[in-house]
PDB file of C-alpha atoms in Angstrom:
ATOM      1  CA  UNK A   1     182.504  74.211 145.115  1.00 57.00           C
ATOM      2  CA  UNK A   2     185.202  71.066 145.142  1.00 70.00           C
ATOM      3  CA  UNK A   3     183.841  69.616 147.960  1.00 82.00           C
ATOM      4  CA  UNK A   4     179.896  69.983 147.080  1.00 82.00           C
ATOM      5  CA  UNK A   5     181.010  68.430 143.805  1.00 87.00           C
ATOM      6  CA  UNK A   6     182.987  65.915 145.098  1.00 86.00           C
ATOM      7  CA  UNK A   7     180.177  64.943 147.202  1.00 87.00           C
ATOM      8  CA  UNK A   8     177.740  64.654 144.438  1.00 89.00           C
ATOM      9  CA  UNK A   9     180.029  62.769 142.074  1.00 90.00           C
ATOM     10  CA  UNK A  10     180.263  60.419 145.278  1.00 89.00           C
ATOM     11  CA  UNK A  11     176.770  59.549 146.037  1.00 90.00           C
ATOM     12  CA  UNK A  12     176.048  59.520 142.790  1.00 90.00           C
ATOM     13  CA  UNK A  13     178.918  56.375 142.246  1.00 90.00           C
ATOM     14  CA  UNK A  14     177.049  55.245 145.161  1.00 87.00           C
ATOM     15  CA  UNK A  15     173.433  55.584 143.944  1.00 91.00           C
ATOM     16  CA  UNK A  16     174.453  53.415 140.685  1.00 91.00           C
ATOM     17  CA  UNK A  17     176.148  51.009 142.362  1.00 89.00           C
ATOM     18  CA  UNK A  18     173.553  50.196 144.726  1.00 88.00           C
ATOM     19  CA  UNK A  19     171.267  50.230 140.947  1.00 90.00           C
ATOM     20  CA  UNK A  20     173.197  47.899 139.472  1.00 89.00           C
ATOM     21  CA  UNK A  21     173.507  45.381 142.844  1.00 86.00           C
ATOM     22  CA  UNK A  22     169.796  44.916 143.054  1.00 87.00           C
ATOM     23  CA  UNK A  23     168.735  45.520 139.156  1.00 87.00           C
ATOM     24  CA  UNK A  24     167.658  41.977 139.339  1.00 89.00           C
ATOM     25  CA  UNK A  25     165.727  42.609 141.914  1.00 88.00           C
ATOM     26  CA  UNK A  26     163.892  45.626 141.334  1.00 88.00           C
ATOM     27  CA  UNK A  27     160.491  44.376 140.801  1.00 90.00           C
ATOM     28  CA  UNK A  28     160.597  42.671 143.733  1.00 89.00           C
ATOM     29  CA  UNK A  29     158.772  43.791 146.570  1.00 88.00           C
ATOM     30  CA  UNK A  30     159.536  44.637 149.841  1.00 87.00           C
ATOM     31  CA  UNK A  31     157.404  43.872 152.917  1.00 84.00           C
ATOM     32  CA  UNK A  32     159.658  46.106 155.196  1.00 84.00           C
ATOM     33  CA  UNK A  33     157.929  49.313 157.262  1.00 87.00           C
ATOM     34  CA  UNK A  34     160.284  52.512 156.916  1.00 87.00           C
ATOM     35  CA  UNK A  35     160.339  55.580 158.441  1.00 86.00           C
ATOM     36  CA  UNK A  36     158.411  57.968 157.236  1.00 85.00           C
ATOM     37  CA  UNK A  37     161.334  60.043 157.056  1.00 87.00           C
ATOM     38  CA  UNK A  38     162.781  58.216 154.681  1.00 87.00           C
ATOM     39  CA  UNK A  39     160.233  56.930 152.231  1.00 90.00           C
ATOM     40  CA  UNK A  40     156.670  57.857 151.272  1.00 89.00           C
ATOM     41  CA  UNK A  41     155.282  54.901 151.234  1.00 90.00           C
ATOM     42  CA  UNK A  42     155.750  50.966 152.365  1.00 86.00           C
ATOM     43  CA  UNK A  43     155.788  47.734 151.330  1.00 87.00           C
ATOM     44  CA  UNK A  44     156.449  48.902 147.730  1.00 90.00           C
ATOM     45  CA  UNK A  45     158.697  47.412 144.591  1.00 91.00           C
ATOM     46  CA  UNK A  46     162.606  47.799 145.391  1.00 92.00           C
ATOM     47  CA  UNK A  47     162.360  49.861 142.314  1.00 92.00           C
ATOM     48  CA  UNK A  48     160.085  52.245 143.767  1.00 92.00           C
ATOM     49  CA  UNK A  49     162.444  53.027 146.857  1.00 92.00           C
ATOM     50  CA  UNK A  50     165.413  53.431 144.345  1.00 93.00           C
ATOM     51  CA  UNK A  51     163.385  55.904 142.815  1.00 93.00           C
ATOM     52  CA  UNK A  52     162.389  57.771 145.755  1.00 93.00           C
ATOM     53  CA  UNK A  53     166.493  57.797 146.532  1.00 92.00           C
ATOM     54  CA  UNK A  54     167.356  59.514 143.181  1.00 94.00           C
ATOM     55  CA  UNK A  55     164.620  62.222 143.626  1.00 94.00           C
ATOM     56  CA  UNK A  56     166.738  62.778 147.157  1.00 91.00           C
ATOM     57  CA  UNK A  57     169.785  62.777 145.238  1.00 93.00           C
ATOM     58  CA  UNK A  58     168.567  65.342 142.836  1.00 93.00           C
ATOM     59  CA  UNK A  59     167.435  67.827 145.393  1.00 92.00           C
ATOM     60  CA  UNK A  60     170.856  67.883 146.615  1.00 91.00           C
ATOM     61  CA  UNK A  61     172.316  68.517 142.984  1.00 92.00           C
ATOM     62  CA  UNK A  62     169.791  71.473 142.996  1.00 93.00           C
ATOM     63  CA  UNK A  63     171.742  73.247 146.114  1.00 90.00           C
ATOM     64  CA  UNK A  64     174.063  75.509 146.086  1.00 88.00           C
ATOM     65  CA  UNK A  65     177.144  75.151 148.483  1.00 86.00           C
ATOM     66  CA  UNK A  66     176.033  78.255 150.685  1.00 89.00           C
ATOM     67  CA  UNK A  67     172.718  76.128 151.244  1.00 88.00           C
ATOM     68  CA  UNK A  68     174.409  74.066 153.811  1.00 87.00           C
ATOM     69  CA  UNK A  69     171.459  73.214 155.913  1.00 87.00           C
ATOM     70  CA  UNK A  70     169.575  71.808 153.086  1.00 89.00           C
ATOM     71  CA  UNK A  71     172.441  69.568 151.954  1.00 89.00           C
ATOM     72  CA  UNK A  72     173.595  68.610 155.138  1.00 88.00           C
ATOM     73  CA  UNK A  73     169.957  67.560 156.131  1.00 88.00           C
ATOM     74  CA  UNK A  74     168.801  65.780 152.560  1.00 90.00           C
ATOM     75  CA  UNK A  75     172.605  64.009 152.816  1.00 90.00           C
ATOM     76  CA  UNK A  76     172.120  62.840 155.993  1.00 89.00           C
ATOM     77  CA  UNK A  77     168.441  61.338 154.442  1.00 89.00           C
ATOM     78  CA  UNK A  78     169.863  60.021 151.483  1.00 90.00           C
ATOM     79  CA  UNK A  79     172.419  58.129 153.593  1.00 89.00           C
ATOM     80  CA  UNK A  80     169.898  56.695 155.571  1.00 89.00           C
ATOM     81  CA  UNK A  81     167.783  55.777 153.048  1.00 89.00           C
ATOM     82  CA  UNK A  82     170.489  53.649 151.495  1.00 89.00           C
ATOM     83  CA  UNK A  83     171.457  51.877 154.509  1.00 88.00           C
ATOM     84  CA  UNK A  84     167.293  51.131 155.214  1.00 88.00           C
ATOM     85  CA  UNK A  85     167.449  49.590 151.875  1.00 89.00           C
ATOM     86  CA  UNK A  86     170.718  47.645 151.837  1.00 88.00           C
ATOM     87  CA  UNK A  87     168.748  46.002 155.322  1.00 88.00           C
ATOM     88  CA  UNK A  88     165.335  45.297 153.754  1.00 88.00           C
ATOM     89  CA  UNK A  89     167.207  44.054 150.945  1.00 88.00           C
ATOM     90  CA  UNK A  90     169.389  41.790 153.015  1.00 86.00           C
ATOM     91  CA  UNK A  91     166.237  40.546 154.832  1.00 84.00           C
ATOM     92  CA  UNK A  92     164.328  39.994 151.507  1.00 80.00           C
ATOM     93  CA  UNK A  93     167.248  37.595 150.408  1.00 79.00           C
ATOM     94  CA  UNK A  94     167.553  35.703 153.746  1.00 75.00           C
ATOM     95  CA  UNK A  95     165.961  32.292 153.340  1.00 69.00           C
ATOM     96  CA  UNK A  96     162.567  32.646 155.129  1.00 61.00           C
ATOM     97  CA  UNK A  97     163.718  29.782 157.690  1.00 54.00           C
ATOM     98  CA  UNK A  98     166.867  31.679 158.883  1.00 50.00           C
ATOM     99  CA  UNK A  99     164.276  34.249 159.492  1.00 47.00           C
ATOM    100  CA  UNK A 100     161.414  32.754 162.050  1.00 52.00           C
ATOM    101  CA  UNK A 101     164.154  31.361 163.629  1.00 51.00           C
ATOM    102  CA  UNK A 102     166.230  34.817 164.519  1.00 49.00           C
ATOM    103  CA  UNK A 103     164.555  36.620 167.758  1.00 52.00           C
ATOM    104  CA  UNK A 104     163.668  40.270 165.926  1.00 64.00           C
ATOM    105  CA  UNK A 105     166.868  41.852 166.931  1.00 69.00           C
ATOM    106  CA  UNK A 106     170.009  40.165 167.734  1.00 77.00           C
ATOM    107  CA  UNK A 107     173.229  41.306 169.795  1.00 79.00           C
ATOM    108  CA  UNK A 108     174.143  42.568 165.898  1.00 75.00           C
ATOM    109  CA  UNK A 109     171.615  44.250 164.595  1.00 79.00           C
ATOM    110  CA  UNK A 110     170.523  46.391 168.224  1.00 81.00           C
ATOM    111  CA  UNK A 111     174.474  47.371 168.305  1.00 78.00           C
ATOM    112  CA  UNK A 112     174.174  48.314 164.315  1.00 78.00           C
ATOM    113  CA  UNK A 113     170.509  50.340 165.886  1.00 82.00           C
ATOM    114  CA  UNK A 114     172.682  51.740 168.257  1.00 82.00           C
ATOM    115  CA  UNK A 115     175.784  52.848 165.848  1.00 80.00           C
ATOM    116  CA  UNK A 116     173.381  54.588 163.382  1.00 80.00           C
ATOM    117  CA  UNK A 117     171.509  56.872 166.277  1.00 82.00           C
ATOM    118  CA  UNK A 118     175.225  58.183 166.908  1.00 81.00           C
ATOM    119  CA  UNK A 119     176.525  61.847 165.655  1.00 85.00           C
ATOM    120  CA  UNK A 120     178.587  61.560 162.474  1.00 84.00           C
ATOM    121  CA  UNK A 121     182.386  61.889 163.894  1.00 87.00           C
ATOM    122  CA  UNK A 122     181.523  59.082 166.663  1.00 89.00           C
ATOM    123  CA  UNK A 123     179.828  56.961 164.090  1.00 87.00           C
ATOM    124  CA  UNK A 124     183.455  57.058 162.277  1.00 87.00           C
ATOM    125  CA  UNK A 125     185.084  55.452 165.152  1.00 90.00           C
ATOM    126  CA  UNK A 126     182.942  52.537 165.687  1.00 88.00           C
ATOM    127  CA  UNK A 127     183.130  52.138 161.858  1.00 89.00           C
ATOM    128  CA  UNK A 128     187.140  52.154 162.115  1.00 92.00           C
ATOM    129  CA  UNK A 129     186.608  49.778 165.287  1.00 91.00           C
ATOM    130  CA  UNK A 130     184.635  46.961 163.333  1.00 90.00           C
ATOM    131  CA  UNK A 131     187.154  47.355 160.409  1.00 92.00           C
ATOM    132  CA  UNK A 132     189.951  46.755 162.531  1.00 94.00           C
ATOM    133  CA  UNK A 133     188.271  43.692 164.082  1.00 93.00           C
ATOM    134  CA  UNK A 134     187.199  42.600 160.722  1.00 93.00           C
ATOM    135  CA  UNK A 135     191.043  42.642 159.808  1.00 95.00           C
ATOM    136  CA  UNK A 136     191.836  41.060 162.771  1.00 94.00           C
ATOM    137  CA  UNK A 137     189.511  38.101 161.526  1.00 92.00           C
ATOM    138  CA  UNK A 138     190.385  38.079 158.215  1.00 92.00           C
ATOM    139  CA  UNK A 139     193.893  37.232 159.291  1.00 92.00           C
ATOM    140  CA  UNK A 140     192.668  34.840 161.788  1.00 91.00           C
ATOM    141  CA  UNK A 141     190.582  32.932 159.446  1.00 90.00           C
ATOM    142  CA  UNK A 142     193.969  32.877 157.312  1.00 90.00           C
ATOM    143  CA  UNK A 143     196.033  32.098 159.357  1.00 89.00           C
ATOM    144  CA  UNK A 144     193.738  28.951 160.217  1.00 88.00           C
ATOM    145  CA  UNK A 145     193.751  28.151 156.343  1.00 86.00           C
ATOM    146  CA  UNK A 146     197.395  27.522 156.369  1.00 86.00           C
ATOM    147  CA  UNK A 147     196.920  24.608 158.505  1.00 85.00           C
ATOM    148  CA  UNK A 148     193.978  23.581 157.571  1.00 83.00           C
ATOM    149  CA  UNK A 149     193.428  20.040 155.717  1.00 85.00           C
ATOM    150  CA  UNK A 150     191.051  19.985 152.393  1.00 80.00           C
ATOM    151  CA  UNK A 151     187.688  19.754 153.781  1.00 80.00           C
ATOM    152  CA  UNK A 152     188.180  22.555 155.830  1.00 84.00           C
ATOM    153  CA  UNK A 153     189.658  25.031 153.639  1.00 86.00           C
ATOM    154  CA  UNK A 154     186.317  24.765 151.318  1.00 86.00           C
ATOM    155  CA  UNK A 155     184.629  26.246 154.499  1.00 86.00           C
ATOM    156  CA  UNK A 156     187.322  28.883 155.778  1.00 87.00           C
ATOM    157  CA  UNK A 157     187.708  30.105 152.233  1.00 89.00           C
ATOM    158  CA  UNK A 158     183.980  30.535 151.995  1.00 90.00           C
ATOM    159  CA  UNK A 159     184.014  32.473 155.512  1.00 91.00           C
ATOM    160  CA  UNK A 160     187.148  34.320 154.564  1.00 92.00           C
ATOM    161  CA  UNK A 161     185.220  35.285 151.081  1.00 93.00           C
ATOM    162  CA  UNK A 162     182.059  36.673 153.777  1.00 93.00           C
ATOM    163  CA  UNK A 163     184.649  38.691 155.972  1.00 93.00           C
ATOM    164  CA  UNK A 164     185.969  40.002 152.751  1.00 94.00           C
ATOM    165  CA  UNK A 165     182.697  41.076 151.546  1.00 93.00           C
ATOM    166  CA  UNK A 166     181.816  42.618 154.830  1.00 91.00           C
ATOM    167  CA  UNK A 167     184.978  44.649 155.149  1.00 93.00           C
ATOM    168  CA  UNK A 168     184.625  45.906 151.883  1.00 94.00           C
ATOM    169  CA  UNK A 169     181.089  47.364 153.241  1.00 91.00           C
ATOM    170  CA  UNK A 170     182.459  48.663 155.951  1.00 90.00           C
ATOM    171  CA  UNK A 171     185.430  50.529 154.136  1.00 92.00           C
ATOM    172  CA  UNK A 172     182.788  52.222 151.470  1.00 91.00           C
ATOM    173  CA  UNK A 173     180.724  53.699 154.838  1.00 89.00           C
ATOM    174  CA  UNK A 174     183.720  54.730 156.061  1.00 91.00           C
ATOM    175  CA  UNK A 175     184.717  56.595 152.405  1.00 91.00           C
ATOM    176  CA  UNK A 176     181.432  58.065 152.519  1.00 89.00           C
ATOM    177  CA  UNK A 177     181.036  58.878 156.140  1.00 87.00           C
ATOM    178  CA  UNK A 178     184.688  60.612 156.018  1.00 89.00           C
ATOM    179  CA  UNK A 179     183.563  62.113 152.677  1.00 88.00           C
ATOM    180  CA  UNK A 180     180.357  63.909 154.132  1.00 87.00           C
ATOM    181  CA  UNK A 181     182.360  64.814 157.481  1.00 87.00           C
ATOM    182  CA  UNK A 182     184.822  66.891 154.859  1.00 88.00           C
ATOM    183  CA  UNK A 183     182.116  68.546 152.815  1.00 86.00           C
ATOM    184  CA  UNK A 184     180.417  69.348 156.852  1.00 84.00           C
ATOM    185  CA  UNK A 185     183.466  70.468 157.625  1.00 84.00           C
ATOM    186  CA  UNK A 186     184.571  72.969 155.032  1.00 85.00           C
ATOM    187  CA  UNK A 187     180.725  74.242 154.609  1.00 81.00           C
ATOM    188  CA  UNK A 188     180.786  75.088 158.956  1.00 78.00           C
ATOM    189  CA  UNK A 189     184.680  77.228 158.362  1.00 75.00           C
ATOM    190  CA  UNK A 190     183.198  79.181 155.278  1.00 65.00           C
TER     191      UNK A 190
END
């Protein structure tokens, strides 16, 4: 029961979080296709999606920890259905110039395709592999602010600030990831 509840109180910190993020922009809609999978409908209001996400999150509140199946499946969703949004949202906010002039998937985003097709436990490694390159930035991009002169330090601290903001990203998938491996885990020895 520690783990099913730890795993609520988690994606539940995670549901409000990704609320409050994007409560300015939850009338906004978004011309993304999902799924069907993971949301009922398209091109909707942000708000709508966020909605569609709780009623997810509630189903799996409804379980019982011997109804592994059920919560492993409608995790699983609800963990997709954040990342979909976090990328629709992401493209929403990209000015609409950086966005004719990007071919529809770069070297990125078909490796972050690739990533998200994988089973659970390999998913973890190349999440621990991108942190540890996005460490191994971060201290580059330090490093090169020590000897930088004033103009660019403006730029590498804005860069650094990015790096920063994507490892941070990366270390809450990872929580979560390791998080739902646990709760797998202990459900499959009981």
């Amino acid at each position: 029961m520690k783990n099913h509840t730890a795993l609520l109180k988690q994606l539940g910190q995670y549901l409000t979080e990704l609320e409050q993020n994007y409560a300015h922009l939850k009338d906004k809609s978004l011309y993304s296709k999902f799924d069907p999978m993971l949301f009922s409908e398209n091109f909707q209001k942000i708000d709508f999606y966020l909605h569609e996400m709780q009623q997810c999150f509630e189903q799996i509140k409804q379980f019982t920890e011997q109804d592994t199946a059920q919560i492993t499946f409608f995790t699983e969703k609800l963990l997709a259905q954040y990342t979909a949004l976090q990328d629709a949202i992401k493209i929403l906010q990209t000015p609409k110039s950086a966005v004719n002039s990007k071919p529809l998937l770069n070297k990125r985003d078909q490796l972050r395709q690739q990533i998200e097709l994988l089973p659970p436990r390999e998913k973890l490694v190349k999440y621990y592999e991108a942190l540890q390159a996005l460490n191994d930035k971060l201290y580059a991009q330090e490093t090169q602010l020590n000897f930088a002169n004033d103009e660019q330090k403006n730029h590498l601290e804005q860069q650094i600030n990015i790096t920063k903001q994507r490892r941070e990203r990366c270390l809450t998938a990872i929580e979560l990831l390791e998080e739902y491996l646990v709760f797998r885990d202990s459900l499959e020895d009981d």
